[in-house]
Coordinates of C-alpha atoms and ligand atoms in Angstrom, one line a residue:
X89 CA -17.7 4.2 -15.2
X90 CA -16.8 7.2 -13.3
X91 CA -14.0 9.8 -14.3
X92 CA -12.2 12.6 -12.5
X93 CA -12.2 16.2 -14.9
X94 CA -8.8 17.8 -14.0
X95 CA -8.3 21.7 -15.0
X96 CA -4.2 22.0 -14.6
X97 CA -2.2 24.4 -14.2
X98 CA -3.0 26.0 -11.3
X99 CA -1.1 27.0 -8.1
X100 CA -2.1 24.4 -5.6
X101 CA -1.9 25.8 -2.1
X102 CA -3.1 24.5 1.5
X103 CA -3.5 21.9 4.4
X104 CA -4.0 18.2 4.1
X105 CA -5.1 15.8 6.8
X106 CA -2.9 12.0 5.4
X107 CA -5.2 9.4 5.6
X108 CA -4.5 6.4 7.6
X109 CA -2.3 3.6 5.9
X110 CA -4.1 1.3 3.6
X111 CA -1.3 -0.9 3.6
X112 CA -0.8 -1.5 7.3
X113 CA -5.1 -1.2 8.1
X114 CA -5.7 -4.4 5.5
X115 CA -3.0 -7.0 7.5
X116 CA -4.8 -5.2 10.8
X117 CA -8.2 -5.9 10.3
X118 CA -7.4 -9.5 8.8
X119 CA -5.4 -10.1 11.9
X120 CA -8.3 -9.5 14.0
X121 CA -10.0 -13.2 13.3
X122 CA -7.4 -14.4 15.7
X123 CA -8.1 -12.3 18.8
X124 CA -11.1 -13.3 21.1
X125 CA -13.5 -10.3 22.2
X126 CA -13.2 -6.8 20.1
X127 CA -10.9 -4.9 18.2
X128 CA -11.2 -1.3 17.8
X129 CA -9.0 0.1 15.2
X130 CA -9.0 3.8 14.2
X131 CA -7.8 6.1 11.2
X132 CA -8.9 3.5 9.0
X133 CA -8.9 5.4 5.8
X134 CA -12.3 5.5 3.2
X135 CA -11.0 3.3 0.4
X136 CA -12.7 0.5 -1.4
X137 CA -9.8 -1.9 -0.5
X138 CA -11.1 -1.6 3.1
X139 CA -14.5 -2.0 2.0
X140 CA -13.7 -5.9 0.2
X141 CA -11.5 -6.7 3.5
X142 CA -15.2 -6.0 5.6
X143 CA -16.9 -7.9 3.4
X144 CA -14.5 -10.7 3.7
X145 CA -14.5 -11.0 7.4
X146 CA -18.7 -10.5 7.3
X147 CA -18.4 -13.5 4.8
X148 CA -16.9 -15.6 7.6
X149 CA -19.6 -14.6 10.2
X150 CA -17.2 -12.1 12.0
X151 CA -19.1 -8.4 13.3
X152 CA -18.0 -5.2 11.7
X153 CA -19.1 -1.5 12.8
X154 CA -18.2 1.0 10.5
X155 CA -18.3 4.7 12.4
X156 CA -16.3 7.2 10.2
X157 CA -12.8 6.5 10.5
X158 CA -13.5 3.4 13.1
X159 CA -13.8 0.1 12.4
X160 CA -14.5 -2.1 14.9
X161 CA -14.4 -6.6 14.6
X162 CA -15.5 -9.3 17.0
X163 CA -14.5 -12.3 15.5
X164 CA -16.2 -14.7 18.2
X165 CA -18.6 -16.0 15.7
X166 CA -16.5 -16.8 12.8
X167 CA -18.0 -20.0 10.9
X168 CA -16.3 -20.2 7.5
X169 CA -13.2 -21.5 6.0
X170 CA -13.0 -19.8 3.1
X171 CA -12.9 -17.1 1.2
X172 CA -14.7 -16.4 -2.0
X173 CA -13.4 -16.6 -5.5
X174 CA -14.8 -13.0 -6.0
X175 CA -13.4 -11.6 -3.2
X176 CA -10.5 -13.0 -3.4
X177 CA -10.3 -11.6 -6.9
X178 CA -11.3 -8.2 -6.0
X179 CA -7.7 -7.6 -3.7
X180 CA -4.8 -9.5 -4.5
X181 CA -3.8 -8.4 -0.8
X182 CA -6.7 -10.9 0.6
X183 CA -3.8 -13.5 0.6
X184 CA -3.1 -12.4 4.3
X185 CA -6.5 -14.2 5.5
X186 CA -3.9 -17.1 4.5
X187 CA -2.1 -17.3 7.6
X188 CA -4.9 -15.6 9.6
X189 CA -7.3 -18.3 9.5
X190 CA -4.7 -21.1 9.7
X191 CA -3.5 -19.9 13.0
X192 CA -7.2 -19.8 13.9
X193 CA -9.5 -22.4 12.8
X194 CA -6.2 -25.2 11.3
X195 CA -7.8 -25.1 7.9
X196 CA -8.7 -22.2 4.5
X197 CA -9.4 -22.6 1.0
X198 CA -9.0 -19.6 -0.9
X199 CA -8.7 -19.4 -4.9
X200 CA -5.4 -18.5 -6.0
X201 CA -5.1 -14.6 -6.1
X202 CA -5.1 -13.3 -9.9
X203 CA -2.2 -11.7 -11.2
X204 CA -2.3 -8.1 -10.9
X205 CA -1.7 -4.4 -12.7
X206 CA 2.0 -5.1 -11.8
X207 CA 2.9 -8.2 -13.3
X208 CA 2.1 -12.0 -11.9
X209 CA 2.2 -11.7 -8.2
X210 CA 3.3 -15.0 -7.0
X211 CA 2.9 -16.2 -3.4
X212 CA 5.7 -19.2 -3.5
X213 CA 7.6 -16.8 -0.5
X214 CA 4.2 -17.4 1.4
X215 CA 3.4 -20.9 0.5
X216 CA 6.9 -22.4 0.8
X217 CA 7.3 -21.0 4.5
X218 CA 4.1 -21.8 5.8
X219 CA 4.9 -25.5 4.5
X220 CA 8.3 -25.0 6.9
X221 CA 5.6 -24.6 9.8
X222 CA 3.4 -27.5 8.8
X223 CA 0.8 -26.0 6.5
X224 CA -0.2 -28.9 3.9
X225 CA -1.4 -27.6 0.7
X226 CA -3.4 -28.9 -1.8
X227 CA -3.6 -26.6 -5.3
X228 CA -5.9 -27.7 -8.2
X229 CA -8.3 -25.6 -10.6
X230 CA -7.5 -22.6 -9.7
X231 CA -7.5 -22.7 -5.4
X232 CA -5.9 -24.1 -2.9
X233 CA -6.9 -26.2 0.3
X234 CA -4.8 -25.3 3.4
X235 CA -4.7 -27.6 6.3
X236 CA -2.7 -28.0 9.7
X237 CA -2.7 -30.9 11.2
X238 CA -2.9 -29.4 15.1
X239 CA -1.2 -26.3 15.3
X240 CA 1.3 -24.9 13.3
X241 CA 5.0 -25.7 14.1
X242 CA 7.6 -22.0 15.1
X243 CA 10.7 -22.5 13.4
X244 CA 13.2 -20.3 11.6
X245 CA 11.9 -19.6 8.2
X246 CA 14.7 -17.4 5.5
X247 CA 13.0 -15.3 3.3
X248 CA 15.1 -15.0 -0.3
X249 CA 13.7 -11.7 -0.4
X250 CA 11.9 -9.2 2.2
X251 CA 8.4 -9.7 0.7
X252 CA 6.3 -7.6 2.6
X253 CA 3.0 -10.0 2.4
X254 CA 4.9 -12.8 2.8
X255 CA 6.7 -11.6 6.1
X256 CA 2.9 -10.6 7.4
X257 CA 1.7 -13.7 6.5
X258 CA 4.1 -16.2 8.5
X259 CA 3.7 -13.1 11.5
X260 CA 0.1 -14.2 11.3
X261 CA 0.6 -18.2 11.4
X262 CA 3.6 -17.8 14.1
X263 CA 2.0 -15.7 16.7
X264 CA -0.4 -18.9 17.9
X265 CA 1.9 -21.2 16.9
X266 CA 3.4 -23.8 18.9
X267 CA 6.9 -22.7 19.8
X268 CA 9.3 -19.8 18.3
X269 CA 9.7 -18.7 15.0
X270 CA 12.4 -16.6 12.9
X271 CA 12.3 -14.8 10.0
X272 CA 15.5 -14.4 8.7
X273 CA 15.6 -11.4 5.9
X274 CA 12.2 -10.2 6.6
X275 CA 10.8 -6.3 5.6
X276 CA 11.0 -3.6 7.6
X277 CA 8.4 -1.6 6.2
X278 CA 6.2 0.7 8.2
X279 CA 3.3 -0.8 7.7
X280 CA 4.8 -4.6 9.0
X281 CA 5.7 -2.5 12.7
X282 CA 2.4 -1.2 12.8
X283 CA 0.9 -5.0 12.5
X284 CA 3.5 -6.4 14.7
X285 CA 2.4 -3.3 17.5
X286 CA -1.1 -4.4 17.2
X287 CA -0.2 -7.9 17.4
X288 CA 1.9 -7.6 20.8
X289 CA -1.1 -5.2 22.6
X290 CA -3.3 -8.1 21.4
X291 CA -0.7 -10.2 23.8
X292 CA 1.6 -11.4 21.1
X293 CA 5.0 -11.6 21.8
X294 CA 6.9 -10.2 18.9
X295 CA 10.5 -8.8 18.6
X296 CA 12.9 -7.4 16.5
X297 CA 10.6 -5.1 14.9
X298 CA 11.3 -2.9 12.0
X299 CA 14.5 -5.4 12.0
X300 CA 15.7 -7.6 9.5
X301 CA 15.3 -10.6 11.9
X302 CA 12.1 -11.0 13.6
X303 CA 11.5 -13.5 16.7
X304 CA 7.8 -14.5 17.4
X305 CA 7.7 -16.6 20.4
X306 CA 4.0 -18.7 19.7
X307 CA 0.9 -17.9 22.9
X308 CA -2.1 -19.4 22.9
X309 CA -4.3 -16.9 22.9
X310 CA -5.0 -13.2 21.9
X311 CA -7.3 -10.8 22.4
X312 CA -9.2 -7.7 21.5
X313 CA -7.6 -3.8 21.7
X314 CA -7.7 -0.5 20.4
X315 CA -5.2 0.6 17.6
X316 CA -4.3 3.7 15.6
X317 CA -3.5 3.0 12.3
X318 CA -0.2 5.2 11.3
X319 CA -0.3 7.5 8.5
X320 CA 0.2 6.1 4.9
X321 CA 3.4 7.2 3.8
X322 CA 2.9 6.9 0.0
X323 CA -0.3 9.3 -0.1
X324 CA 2.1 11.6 1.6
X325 CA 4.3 11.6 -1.1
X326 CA 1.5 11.6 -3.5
X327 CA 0.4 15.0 -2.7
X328 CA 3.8 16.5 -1.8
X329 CA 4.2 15.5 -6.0
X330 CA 1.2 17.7 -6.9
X331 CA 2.4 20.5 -4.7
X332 CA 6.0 20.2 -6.6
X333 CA 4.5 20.2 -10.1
X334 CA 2.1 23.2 -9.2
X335 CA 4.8 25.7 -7.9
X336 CA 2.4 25.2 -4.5
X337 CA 2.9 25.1 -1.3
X338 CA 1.5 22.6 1.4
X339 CA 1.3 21.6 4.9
X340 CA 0.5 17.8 5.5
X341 CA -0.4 17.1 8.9
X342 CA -0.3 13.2 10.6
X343 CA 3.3 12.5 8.8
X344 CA 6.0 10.2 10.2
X345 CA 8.3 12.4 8.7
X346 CA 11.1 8.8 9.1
X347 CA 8.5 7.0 7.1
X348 CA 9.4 9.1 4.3
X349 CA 13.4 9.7 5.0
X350 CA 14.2 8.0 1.6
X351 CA 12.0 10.6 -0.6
X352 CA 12.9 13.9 1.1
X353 CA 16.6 14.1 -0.7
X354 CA 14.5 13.4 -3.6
X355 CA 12.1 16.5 -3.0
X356 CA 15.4 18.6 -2.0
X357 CA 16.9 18.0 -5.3
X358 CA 14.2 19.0 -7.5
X359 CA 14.3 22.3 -5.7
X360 CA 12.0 21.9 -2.7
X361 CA 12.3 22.3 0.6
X362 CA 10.9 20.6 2.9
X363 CA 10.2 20.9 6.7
X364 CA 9.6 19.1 9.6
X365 CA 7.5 21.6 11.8
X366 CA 7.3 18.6 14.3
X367 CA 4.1 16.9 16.0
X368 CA 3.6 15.1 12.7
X369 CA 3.1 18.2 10.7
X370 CA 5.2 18.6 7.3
X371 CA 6.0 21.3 5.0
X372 CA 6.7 21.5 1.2
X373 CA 7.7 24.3 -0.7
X374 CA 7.9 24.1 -4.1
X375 CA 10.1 26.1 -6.7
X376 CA 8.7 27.4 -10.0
X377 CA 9.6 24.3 -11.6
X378 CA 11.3 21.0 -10.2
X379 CA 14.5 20.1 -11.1
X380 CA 15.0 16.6 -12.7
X381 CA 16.5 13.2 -10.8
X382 CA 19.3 11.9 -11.7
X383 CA 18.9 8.3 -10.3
X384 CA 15.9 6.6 -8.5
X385 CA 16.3 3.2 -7.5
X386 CA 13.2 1.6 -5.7
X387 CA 14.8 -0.4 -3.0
X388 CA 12.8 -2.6 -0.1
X389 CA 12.5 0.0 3.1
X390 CA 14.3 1.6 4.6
X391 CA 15.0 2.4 0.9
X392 CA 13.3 4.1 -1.7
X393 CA 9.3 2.8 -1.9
X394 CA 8.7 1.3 -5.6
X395 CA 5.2 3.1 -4.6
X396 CA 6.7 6.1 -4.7
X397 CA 7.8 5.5 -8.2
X398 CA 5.1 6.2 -10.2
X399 CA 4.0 9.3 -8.4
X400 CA 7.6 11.1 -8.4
X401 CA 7.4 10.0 -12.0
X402 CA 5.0 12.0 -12.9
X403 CA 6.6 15.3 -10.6
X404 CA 10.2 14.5 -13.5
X405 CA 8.1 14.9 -16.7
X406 CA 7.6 18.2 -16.5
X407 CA 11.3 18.8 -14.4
X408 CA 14.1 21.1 -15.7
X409 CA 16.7 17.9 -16.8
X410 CA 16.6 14.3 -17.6
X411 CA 15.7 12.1 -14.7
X412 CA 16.7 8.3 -14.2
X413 CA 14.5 5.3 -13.0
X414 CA 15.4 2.1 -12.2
X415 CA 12.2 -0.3 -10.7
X416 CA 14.2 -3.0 -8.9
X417 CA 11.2 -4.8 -6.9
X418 CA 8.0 -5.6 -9.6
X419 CA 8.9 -6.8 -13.4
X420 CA 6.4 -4.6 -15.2
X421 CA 5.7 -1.3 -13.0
X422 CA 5.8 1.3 -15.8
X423 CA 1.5 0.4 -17.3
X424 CA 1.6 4.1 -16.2
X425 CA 4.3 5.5 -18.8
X426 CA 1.6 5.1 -21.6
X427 CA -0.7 6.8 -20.0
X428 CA 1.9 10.0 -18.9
X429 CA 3.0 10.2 -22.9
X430 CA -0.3 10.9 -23.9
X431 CA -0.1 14.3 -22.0
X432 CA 3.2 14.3 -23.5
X433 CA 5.5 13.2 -21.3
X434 CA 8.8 12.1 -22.9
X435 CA 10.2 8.8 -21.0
X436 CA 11.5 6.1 -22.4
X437 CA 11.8 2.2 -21.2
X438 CA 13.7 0.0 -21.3
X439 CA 13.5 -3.2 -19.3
X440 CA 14.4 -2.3 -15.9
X441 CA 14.7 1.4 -16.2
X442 CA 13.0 4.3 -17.7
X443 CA 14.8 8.2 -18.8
X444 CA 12.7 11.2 -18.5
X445 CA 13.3 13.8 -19.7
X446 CA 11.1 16.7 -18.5
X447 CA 9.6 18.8 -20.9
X448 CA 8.2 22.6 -20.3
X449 CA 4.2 21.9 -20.1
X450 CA 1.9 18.7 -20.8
X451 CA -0.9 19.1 -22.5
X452 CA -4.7 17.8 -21.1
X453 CA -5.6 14.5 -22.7
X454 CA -7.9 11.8 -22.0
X455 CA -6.1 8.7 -20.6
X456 CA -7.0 5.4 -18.2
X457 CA -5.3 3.9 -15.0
X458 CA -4.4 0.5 -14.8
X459 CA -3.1 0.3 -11.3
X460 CA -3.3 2.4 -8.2
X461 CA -0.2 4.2 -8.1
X462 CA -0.1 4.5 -12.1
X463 CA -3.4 6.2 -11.5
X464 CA -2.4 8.5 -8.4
X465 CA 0.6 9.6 -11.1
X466 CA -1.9 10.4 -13.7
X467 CA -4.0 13.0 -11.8
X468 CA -0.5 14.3 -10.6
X469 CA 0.7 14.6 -14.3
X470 CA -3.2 16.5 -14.9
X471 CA -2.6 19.0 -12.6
X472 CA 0.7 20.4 -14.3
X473 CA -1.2 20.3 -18.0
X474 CA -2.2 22.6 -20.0
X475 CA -6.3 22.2 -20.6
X476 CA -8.4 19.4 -19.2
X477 CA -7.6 16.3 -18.4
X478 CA -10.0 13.1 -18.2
X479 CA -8.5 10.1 -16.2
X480 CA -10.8 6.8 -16.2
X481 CA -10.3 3.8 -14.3
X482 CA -11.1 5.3 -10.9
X483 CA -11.6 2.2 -9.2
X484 CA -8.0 1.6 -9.7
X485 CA -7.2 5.2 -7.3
X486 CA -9.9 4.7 -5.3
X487 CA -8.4 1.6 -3.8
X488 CA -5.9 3.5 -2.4
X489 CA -6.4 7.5 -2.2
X490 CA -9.4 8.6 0.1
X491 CA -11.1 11.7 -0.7
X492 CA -8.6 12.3 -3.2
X493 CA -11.4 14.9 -5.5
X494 CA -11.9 16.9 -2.2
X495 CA -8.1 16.8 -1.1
X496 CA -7.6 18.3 -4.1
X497 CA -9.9 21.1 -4.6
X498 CA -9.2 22.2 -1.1
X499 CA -5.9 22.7 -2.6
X500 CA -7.4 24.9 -5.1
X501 CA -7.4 22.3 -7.3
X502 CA -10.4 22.3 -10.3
X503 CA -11.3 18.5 -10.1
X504 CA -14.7 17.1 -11.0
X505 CA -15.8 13.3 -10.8
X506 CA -18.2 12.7 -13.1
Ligands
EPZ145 C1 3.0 -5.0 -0.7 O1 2.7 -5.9 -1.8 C2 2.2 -3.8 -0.9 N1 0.8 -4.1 -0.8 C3 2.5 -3.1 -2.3 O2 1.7 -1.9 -2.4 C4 3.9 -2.7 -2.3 O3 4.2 -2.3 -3.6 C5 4.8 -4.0 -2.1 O4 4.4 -4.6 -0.8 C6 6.3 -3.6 -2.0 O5 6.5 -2.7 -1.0 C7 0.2 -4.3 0.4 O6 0.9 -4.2 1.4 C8 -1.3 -4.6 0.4 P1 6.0 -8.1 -2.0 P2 3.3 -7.4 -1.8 O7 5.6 -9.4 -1.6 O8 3.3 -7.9 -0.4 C9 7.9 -10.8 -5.4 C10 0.2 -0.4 -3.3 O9 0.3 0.3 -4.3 N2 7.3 -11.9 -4.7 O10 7.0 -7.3 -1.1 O11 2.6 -8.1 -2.8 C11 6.8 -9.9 -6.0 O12 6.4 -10.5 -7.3 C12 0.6 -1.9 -3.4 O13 -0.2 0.0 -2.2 C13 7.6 -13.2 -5.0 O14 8.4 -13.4 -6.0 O15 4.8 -7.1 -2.2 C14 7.4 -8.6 -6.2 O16 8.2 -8.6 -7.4 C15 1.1 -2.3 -4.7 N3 7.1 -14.3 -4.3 C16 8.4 -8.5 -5.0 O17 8.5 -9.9 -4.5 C17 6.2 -14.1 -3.3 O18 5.8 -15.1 -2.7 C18 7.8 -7.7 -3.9 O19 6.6 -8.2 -3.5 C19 5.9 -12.7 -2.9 C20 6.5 -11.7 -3.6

């Protein structure tokens, strides 16, 4: 089981390349089963999460090319319905093959995803409005059998809350559907424009982007493109935490400095000061120490990311004040709190919301992530501690942060994975 060996307490300083977005290249590169010929989709970031969505469209007999940063999928020769129990297990995101391969091939049987680091992740939003479109479902030990009768039926589906999966998931079962479909409520974030992009130069016909109310007017075909994958937002913010809680200095280049609107007031009222030098590139200046925040809500976009949480977490427990959390979109998002008290944090939860208050220094311990963003939160914690720090449960980080050991120690950062 590998570890990362984090020296804090140094000044982190530099430039920083932001991956592509995991969360917007997963929905991507399952949304390539439904287009005929090739896709070719670039900036796909180095993270195992990528890695289990290849294997899962090699498993059903589709072509993947791997060439740095490049993936490239012809689907022509898919020849499976399903999608392993282990796979499926591996990424609770590898529900979005759900409506993929019902809008392509009418029929899927894929074990129910496990619950996850965050709490049980149900999929009712999914299920109950692919029903709405004609999807029969049949659940028993442990998967579920998917059928359509013909194709799936457009129609105007409300969503009781703007699930991000679930709104990519009826995108993906209404853009070859028979007729129009709505989706009333649906979310906005980033990552659900950069499918629905894709999606229309494959020839969908989707609008109302980045909207609360999305029309997809079913076409019978689509096919292959070339796609850039935008930048991942939530990395961003993940190393503009470790420059705050270094008294650093950094310049991230391929930002959308909108993506992030929600967590720059954030950065501005712990004391630094941020800059949009344009062309994508962003600049964060941090004081001597950060200044604590008063109230965090995590909100659906365009409000504040609940993936941000964790991270800007771990910039308030070392901030000059007592800081206010309130994680209003999974039940059980603090695993990571733990964790942070062992380098002697002091937060306290309780239900809903958790009180920091920062303290001077952290001390190096040895401590474990249990989810991605927990884990990106850790290593930002590290890097403000006094000693050495030993983080297990890198499989958790590496599922979302690419390179993160080198990102860092071109920072100036002493990081070792060992
Ligand atoms: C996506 O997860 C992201 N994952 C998550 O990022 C992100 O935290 C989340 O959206 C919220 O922004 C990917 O895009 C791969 P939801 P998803 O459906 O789609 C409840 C990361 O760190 N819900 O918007 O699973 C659910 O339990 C990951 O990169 C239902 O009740 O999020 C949760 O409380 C973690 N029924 C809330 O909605 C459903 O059918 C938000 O979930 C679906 C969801």
């Amino acid at each position: 089981m590998s570890q990362l060996l984090i020296e804090g307490r140094r000044c982190l300083n530099g430039e920083l390349f932001v991956q592509g977005a995991k969360n917007s290249v997963l929905p991507i590169l399952a949304s390539t089963v439904l287009c005929k010929g090739e896709c070719i989709i670039h900036n796909c970031p180095e993270l195992s999460d990528v890695e289990v969505t290849i294997s899962i469209l090699e498993y059903l007999g589709c072509r993947v090319k791997r060439e740095g940063n490049t993936i490239t999928v012809n689907s022509d020769g898919i020849d499976k319905d399903d999608v392993p129990d282990f796979l499926m297990r591996e990424m609770r995101s590898s529900i979005i093959f759900l409506g993929a391969l019902i809008s392509r091939i009418g029929k899927v049987r894929l074990s129910l995803p496990g619950g996850c680091e965050l709490g049980p992740r149900p999929i009712d939003l999914h299920i109950d409005a692919l029903k709405q479109m004609g999807l029969k479902v049949d659940e028993s030990h442990g998967f579920m059998d998917c059928e359509t009768v013909g194709r799936l039926i457009g129609t105007n589906i409300v969503l009781s809350f703007p699930s991000v999966g679930a709104t990519e998931n009826i995108i993906l079962a209404a853009v070859l559907a028979n007729g129009t479909t709505t989706i009333t409520n649906a979310a906005r974030e980033p990552e659900i424009c950069d499918l629905a992009e894709f999606l229309n130069s494959c020839g969908a016909r989707i609008s109302g982007i980045g909207e609360s109310t999305i029309i997809i007017e079913g076409v019978d075909n689509l096919f292959g493109t070339e796609h850039t994958v935008i930048p991942d937002r939530i990395a961003a913010v993940s190393y503009m935490c470790v420059a705050a809680v270094t008294s650093g200095e950094i310049i991230l280049r391929n930002t959308i400095y909108d993506h992030i609107g929600a967590i720059i007031p954030i950065f501005e009222e712990a004391g630094c000061m941020v800059t949009n030098l344009g062309e994508g590139i962003l600049k964060l200046e941090a004081p001597e120490r950060p200044y604590a925040n008063k109230l965090i809500r995590t909100m659906p976009y365009p409000g504040f990311p609940t993936d941000a949480q964790a991270p800007v977490m771990a910039m308030t427990t070392v901030a000059f004040g007592t800081s206010m959390f309130v994680e209003n979109i999974f039940e059980s998002r603090y695993k990571h709190v733990g964790e942070l008290m062992r380098l002697g944090a002091d937060i306290k939860v309780e239900s809903k919301v958790a009180i920091v208050e920062g303290v001077k220094c952290l001390s190096g311990a040895s401590v474990t992530a249990t989810d991605l963003r927990g884990g990106a939160a850790l290593v930002i914690a590290a890097l403000a501690a006094e000693g050495i720090t030993e983080i297990k449960g890198l499989k958790y980080i590496d599922r979302g942060y690419e390179n993160i050991e080198n990102n860092l120690c071109n920072l100036g950062a002493k990081v070792k994975r060992i």
